[in-house]
CSV table of C-alpha atoms in Angstrom, one decimal:
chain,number,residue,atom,x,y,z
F,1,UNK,CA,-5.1,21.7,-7.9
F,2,UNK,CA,-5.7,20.4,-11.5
F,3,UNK,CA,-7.7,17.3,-12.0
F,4,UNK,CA,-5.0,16.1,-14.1
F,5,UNK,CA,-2.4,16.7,-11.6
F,6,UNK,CA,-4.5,15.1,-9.0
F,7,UNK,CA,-4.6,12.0,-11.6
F,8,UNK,CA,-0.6,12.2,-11.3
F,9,UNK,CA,-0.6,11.9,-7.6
F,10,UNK,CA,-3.0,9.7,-7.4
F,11,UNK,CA,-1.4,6.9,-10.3
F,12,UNK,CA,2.1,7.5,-7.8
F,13,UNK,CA,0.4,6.7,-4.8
F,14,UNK,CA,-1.4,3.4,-6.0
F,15,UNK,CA,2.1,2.9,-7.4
F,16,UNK,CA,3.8,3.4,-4.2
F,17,UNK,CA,1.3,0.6,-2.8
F,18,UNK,CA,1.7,-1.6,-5.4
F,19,UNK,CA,5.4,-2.0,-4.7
F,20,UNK,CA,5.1,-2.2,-1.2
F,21,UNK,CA,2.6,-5.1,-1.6
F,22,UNK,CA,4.7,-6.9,-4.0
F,23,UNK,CA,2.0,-6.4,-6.8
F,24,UNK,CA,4.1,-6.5,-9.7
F,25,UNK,CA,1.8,-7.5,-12.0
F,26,UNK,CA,0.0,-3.8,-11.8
F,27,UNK,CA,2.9,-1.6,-11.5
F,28,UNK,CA,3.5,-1.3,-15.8
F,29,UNK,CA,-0.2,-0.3,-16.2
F,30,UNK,CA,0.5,2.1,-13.6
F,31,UNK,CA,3.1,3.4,-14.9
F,32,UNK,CA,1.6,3.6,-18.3
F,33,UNK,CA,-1.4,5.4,-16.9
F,34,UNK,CA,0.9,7.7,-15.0
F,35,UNK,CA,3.0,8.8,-18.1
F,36,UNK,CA,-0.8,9.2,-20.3
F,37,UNK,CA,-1.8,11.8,-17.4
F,38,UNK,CA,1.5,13.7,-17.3
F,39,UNK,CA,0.8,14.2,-21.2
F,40,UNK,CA,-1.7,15.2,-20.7
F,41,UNK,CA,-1.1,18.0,-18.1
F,42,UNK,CA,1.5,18.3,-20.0
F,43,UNK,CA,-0.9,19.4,-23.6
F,44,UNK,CA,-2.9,21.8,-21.1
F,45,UNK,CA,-0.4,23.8,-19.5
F,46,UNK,CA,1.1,27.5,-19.6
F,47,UNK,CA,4.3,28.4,-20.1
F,48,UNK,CA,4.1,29.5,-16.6
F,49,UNK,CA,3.7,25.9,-15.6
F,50,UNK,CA,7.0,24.8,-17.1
F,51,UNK,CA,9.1,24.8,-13.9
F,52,UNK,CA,6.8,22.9,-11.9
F,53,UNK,CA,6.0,20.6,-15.0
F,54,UNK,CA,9.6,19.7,-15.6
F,55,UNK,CA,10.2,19.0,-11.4
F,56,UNK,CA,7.4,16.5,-11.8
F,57,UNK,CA,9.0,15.2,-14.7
F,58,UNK,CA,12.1,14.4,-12.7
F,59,UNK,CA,10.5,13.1,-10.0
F,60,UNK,CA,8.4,10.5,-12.1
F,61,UNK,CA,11.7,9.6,-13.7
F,62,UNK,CA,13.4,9.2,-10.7
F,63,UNK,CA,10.4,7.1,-9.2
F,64,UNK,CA,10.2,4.4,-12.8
F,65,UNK,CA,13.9,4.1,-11.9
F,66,UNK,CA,13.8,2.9,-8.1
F,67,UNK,CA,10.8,0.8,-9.3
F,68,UNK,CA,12.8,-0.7,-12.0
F,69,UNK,CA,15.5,-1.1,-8.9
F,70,UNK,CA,13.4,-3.1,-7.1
F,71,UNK,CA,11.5,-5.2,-9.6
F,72,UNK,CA,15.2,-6.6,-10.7
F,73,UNK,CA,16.0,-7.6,-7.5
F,74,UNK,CA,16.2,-11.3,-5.9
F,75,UNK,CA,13.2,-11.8,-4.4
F,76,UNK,CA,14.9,-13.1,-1.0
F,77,UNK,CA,16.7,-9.6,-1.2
F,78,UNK,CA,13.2,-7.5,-1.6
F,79,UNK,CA,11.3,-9.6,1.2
F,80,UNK,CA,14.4,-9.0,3.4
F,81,UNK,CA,13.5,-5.0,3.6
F,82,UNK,CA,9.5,-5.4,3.0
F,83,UNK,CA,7.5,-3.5,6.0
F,84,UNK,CA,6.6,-5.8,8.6
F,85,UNK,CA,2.7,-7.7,8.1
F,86,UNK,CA,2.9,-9.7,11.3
F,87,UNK,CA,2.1,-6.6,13.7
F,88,UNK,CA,-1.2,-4.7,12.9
F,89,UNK,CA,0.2,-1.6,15.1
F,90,UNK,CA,3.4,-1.2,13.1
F,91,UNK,CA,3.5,1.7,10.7
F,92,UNK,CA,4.6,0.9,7.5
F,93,UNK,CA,8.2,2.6,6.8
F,94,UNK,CA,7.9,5.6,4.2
F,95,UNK,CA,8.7,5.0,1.0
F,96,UNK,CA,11.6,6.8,1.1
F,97,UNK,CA,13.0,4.9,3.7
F,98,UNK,CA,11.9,1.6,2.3
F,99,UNK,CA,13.8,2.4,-0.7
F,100,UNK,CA,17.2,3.6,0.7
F,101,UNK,CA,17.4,0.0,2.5
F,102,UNK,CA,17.7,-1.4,-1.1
């Protein structure tokens, strides 16, 4: 995979941690740092990488929005569908599913 691309993933999986722990403060440089790397790949890439370009931009799109979702919301609202801390064997709920409880 591209290193650029791999930046991409990795800025949405620090920002998919960054919700989940509530660290708010972080999320707009991630963002920011997200949107610099798509650019970016953006600049550098074929024709041929159009397709796949424009899915990711979607996807990003789609991810600032939920974000956004969240952020906004009462904070007795977001700690009543945060992941459970008190149980070290629990796995976290994926993203997906922590978001559609919103």
């Amino acid at each position: 995979m591209n290193p650029v691309a791999e930046g991409v993933m990795a800025a949405t999986q620090k920002l998919v941690e960054q919700a989940m722990s509530g660290d708010w403060q972080a999320v707009p440089k991630t963002i920011e740092a997200r949107r610099a790397l798509l650019e970016q790949l953006a600049a550098s890439s074929s024709p041929q990488d159009r397709e796949w370009l424009n899915a990711l931009r979607s996807a990003m799109a789609e991810s600032d929005q939920a974000v956004a979702r969240i952020a906004a919301a009462p904070p007795a609202e977001t700690a009543a569908v945060a992941p459970p801390s008190d149980t070290a064997t629990a796995a976290p709920p994926s993203t997906l599913e922590w978001l559609s409880r919103r």
